Amino acid sequence: QVQLVESGGGLVQPGGSLRLSCAASGFTLDYYAIAWFRQAPGKEREGVCGIGSTGGSTYYADSVKGRFTISIDNAKNTVYLQMNSLKPEDTAVYYCAMRDWELLDVPTDPYDYDYWGQGTQVTVSS
């Protein structure tokens, strides 16, 4: 079965950086999309960014544009999220999710995703 494993979360000071990883295994999809979502306490889950498996299609939430970068290493079946200039409002549990992809825009709605990781905590605080 499909398994997604996130890693790389932690505690960082405002202005700092973290790199999250999402390692996927057990899938047989020819093309897929992987997206990052986050959920802060008391808030709904929100989309952060996503990428298609060809690497040519991405999306970013306005709140992270220019600070976060998503990338994919198909040889390792791993998606990375480089987070720079972190702010306290970035504090949340970050989840990666996966679905099949039709080579169009990467879906942004969490309800469109079939497979989810367990989440990794990111805390931005001084």
PDB file of C-alpha atoms in Angstrom:
ATOM      1  CA  GLN A   1       0.000   0.000   0.000  1.00  0.00           C
ATOM      2  CA  VAL A   2       1.022   3.615  -0.468  1.00  0.00           C
ATOM      3  CA  GLN A   3       3.047   5.009   2.386  1.00  0.00           C
ATOM      4  CA  LEU A   4       4.155   8.608   2.868  1.00  0.00           C
ATOM      5  CA  VAL A   5       6.703   9.457   5.539  1.00  0.00           C
ATOM      6  CA  GLU A   6       7.459  13.073   6.447  1.00  0.00           C
ATOM      7  CA  SER A   7      10.594  14.184   8.240  1.00  0.00           C
ATOM      8  CA  GLY A   8      12.554  17.339   8.966  1.00  0.00           C
ATOM      9  CA  GLY A   9      10.251  19.228  11.288  1.00  0.00           C
ATOM     10  CA  GLY A  10      11.424  20.908  14.454  1.00  0.00           C
ATOM     11  CA  LEU A  11      11.815  24.128  16.376  1.00  0.00           C
ATOM     12  CA  VAL A  12      13.345  27.103  14.599  1.00  0.00           C
ATOM     13  CA  GLN A  13      13.650  30.808  15.354  1.00  0.00           C
ATOM     14  CA  PRO A  14      11.828  33.401  13.259  1.00  0.00           C
ATOM     15  CA  GLY A  15      13.775  34.067  10.088  1.00  0.00           C
ATOM     16  CA  GLY A  16      15.276  30.599  10.133  1.00  0.00           C
ATOM     17  CA  SER A  17      14.989  27.707   7.687  1.00  0.00           C
ATOM     18  CA  LEU A  18      13.899  24.097   7.654  1.00  0.00           C
ATOM     19  CA  ARG A  19      13.704  21.448   4.958  1.00  0.00           C
ATOM     20  CA  LEU A  20      10.914  18.904   5.105  1.00  0.00           C
ATOM     21  CA  SER A  21      11.022  15.614   3.235  1.00  0.00           C
ATOM     22  CA  CYS A  22       8.184  13.375   2.092  1.00  0.00           C
ATOM     23  CA  ALA A  23       9.274   9.888   1.053  1.00  0.00           C
ATOM     24  CA  ALA A  24       6.711   7.889  -0.916  1.00  0.00           C
ATOM     25  CA  SER A  25       6.619   4.134  -1.355  1.00  0.00           C
ATOM     26  CA  GLY A  26       4.275   1.347  -2.404  1.00  0.00           C
ATOM     27  CA  PHE A  27       2.617   3.239  -5.275  1.00  0.00           C
ATOM     28  CA  THR A  28       2.160   2.232  -8.897  1.00  0.00           C
ATOM     29  CA  LEU A  29       0.956   5.525 -10.345  1.00  0.00           C
ATOM     30  CA  ASP A  30       2.517   6.593 -13.616  1.00  0.00           C
ATOM     31  CA  TYR A  31       1.955  10.241 -12.792  1.00  0.00           C
ATOM     32  CA  TYR A  32       1.186  11.669  -9.402  1.00  0.00           C
ATOM     33  CA  ALA A  33       0.944  14.903  -7.508  1.00  0.00           C
ATOM     34  CA  ILE A  34       2.250  15.488  -4.006  1.00  0.00           C
ATOM     35  CA  ALA A  35       1.184  18.465  -1.966  1.00  0.00           C
ATOM     36  CA  TRP A  36       2.002  19.873   1.429  1.00  0.00           C
ATOM     37  CA  PHE A  37      -0.767  20.936   3.750  1.00  0.00           C
ATOM     38  CA  ARG A  38      -0.561  22.346   7.238  1.00  0.00           C
ATOM     39  CA  GLN A  39      -2.855  22.602  10.199  1.00  0.00           C
ATOM     40  CA  ALA A  40      -2.406  24.876  13.167  1.00  0.00           C
ATOM     41  CA  PRO A  41      -4.301  24.345  16.437  1.00  0.00           C
ATOM     42  CA  GLY A  42      -7.905  25.459  16.112  1.00  0.00           C
ATOM     43  CA  LYS A  43      -7.598  26.109  12.375  1.00  0.00           C
ATOM     44  CA  GLU A  44      -8.617  24.232   9.260  1.00  0.00           C
ATOM     45  CA  ARG A  45      -6.103  22.353   7.184  1.00  0.00           C
ATOM     46  CA  GLU A  46      -4.737  24.617   4.449  1.00  0.00           C
ATOM     47  CA  GLY A  47      -2.760  24.030   1.297  1.00  0.00           C
ATOM     48  CA  VAL A  48       0.851  25.173   1.273  1.00  0.00           C
ATOM     49  CA  CYS A  49       2.222  24.024  -2.078  1.00  0.00           C
ATOM     50  CA  GLY A  50       2.221  21.097  -4.477  1.00  0.00           C
ATOM     51  CA  ILE A  51       4.114  19.566  -7.370  1.00  0.00           C
ATOM     52  CA  GLY A  52       3.429  17.164 -10.204  1.00  0.00           C
ATOM     53  CA  SER A  53       5.711  14.177 -10.654  1.00  0.00           C
ATOM     54  CA  THR A  54       7.223  15.615 -13.834  1.00  0.00           C
ATOM     55  CA  GLY A  55       8.378  18.601 -11.786  1.00  0.00           C
ATOM     56  CA  GLY A  56       6.945  20.991 -14.330  1.00  0.00           C
ATOM     57  CA  SER A  57       3.805  22.004 -12.468  1.00  0.00           C
ATOM     58  CA  THR A  58       3.754  23.580  -9.051  1.00  0.00           C
ATOM     59  CA  TYR A  59       1.565  25.788  -6.939  1.00  0.00           C
ATOM     60  CA  TYR A  60       2.177  27.887  -3.847  1.00  0.00           C
ATOM     61  CA  ALA A  61      -0.190  29.516  -1.415  1.00  0.00           C
ATOM     62  CA  ASP A  62       0.151  33.289  -1.408  1.00  0.00           C
ATOM     63  CA  SER A  63       1.295  33.183   2.211  1.00  0.00           C
ATOM     64  CA  VAL A  64       4.444  31.214   1.330  1.00  0.00           C
ATOM     65  CA  LYS A  65       5.344  32.494  -2.143  1.00  0.00           C
ATOM     66  CA  GLY A  66       8.939  33.649  -2.301  1.00  0.00           C
ATOM     67  CA  ARG A  67       9.812  31.871   0.964  1.00  0.00           C
ATOM     68  CA  PHE A  68       9.037  28.192   0.337  1.00  0.00           C
ATOM     69  CA  THR A  69      10.272  26.007  -2.519  1.00  0.00           C
ATOM     70  CA  ILE A  70       8.979  22.559  -3.409  1.00  0.00           C
ATOM     71  CA  SER A  71      11.052  20.092  -5.400  1.00  0.00           C
ATOM     72  CA  ILE A  72      10.990  16.432  -6.361  1.00  0.00           C
ATOM     73  CA  ASP A  73      13.625  13.729  -6.680  1.00  0.00           C
ATOM     74  CA  ASN A  74      12.012  10.988  -8.750  1.00  0.00           C
ATOM     75  CA  ALA A  75      14.956   8.630  -8.256  1.00  0.00           C
ATOM     76  CA  LYS A  76      14.262   8.681  -4.520  1.00  0.00           C
ATOM     77  CA  ASN A  77      10.466   9.101  -4.762  1.00  0.00           C
ATOM     78  CA  THR A  78      10.895  12.029  -2.400  1.00  0.00           C
ATOM     79  CA  VAL A  79       9.470  15.538  -2.360  1.00  0.00           C
ATOM     80  CA  TYR A  80      11.222  18.301  -0.473  1.00  0.00           C
ATOM     81  CA  LEU A  81       9.878  21.504   1.007  1.00  0.00           C
ATOM     82  CA  GLN A  82      12.536  24.129   1.621  1.00  0.00           C
ATOM     83  CA  MET A  83      11.169  26.726   4.018  1.00  0.00           C
ATOM     84  CA  ASN A  84      13.081  29.977   4.434  1.00  0.00           C
ATOM     85  CA  SER A  85      12.341  33.192   6.311  1.00  0.00           C
ATOM     86  CA  LEU A  86      10.040  31.300   8.622  1.00  0.00           C
ATOM     87  CA  LYS A  87       7.463  33.231  10.619  1.00  0.00           C
ATOM     88  CA  PRO A  88       5.601  32.323  13.810  1.00  0.00           C
ATOM     89  CA  GLU A  89       2.425  31.994  11.741  1.00  0.00           C
ATOM     90  CA  ASP A  90       4.052  29.111   9.858  1.00  0.00           C
ATOM     91  CA  THR A  91       3.800  27.042  13.034  1.00  0.00           C
ATOM     92  CA  ALA A  92       1.676  23.989  12.310  1.00  0.00           C
ATOM     93  CA  VAL A  93       1.707  20.267  11.692  1.00  0.00           C
ATOM     94  CA  TYR A  94       2.778  19.776   8.095  1.00  0.00           C
ATOM     95  CA  TYR A  95       1.363  16.871   6.107  1.00  0.00           C
ATOM     96  CA  CYS A  96       2.239  15.590   2.670  1.00  0.00           C
ATOM     97  CA  ALA A  97      -0.433  13.997   0.529  1.00  0.00           C
ATOM     98  CA  MET A  98      -0.481  12.137  -2.761  1.00  0.00           C
ATOM     99  CA  ARG A  99      -2.925  11.435  -5.576  1.00  0.00           C
ATOM    100  CA  ASP A 100      -2.863  10.415  -9.211  1.00  0.00           C
ATOM    101  CA  TRP A 101      -2.257  13.294 -11.591  1.00  0.00           C
ATOM    102  CA  GLU A 102      -3.654  14.086 -15.015  1.00  0.00           C
ATOM    103  CA  LEU A 103      -0.799  16.380 -16.045  1.00  0.00           C
ATOM    104  CA  LEU A 104      -2.958  19.459 -15.469  1.00  0.00           C
ATOM    105  CA  ASP A 105      -2.863  21.933 -12.598  1.00  0.00           C
ATOM    106  CA  VAL A 106      -1.835  20.377  -9.310  1.00  0.00           C
ATOM    107  CA  PRO A 107      -4.943  20.063  -7.119  1.00  0.00           C
ATOM    108  CA  THR A 108      -5.053  22.341  -4.110  1.00  0.00           C
ATOM    109  CA  ASP A 109      -8.031  20.916  -2.186  1.00  0.00           C
ATOM    110  CA  PRO A 110      -7.082  18.441   0.537  1.00  0.00           C
ATOM    111  CA  TYR A 111     -10.233  16.450  -0.231  1.00  0.00           C
ATOM    112  CA  ASP A 112      -8.762  15.643  -3.655  1.00  0.00           C
ATOM    113  CA  TYR A 113      -5.899  13.661  -2.111  1.00  0.00           C
ATOM    114  CA  ASP A 114      -6.067   9.954  -1.393  1.00  0.00           C
ATOM    115  CA  TYR A 115      -2.955   9.216   0.617  1.00  0.00           C
ATOM    116  CA  TRP A 116      -1.567  11.074   3.618  1.00  0.00           C
ATOM    117  CA  GLY A 117       1.502  11.008   5.795  1.00  0.00           C
ATOM    118  CA  GLN A 118       1.437  11.146   9.575  1.00  0.00           C
ATOM    119  CA  GLY A 119       2.560  14.775   9.774  1.00  0.00           C
ATOM    120  CA  THR A 120       5.589  16.560  11.185  1.00  0.00           C
ATOM    121  CA  GLN A 121       5.512  19.455  13.636  1.00  0.00           C
ATOM    122  CA  VAL A 122       7.062  22.780  12.662  1.00  0.00           C
ATOM    123  CA  THR A 123       7.337  25.366  15.414  1.00  0.00           C
ATOM    124  CA  VAL A 124       8.649  28.861  14.734  1.00  0.00           C
ATOM    125  CA  SER A 125       9.378  30.646  17.974  1.00  0.00           C
ATOM    126  CA  SER A 126      12.062  32.659  19.696  1.00  0.00           C
TER     127      SER A 126
END
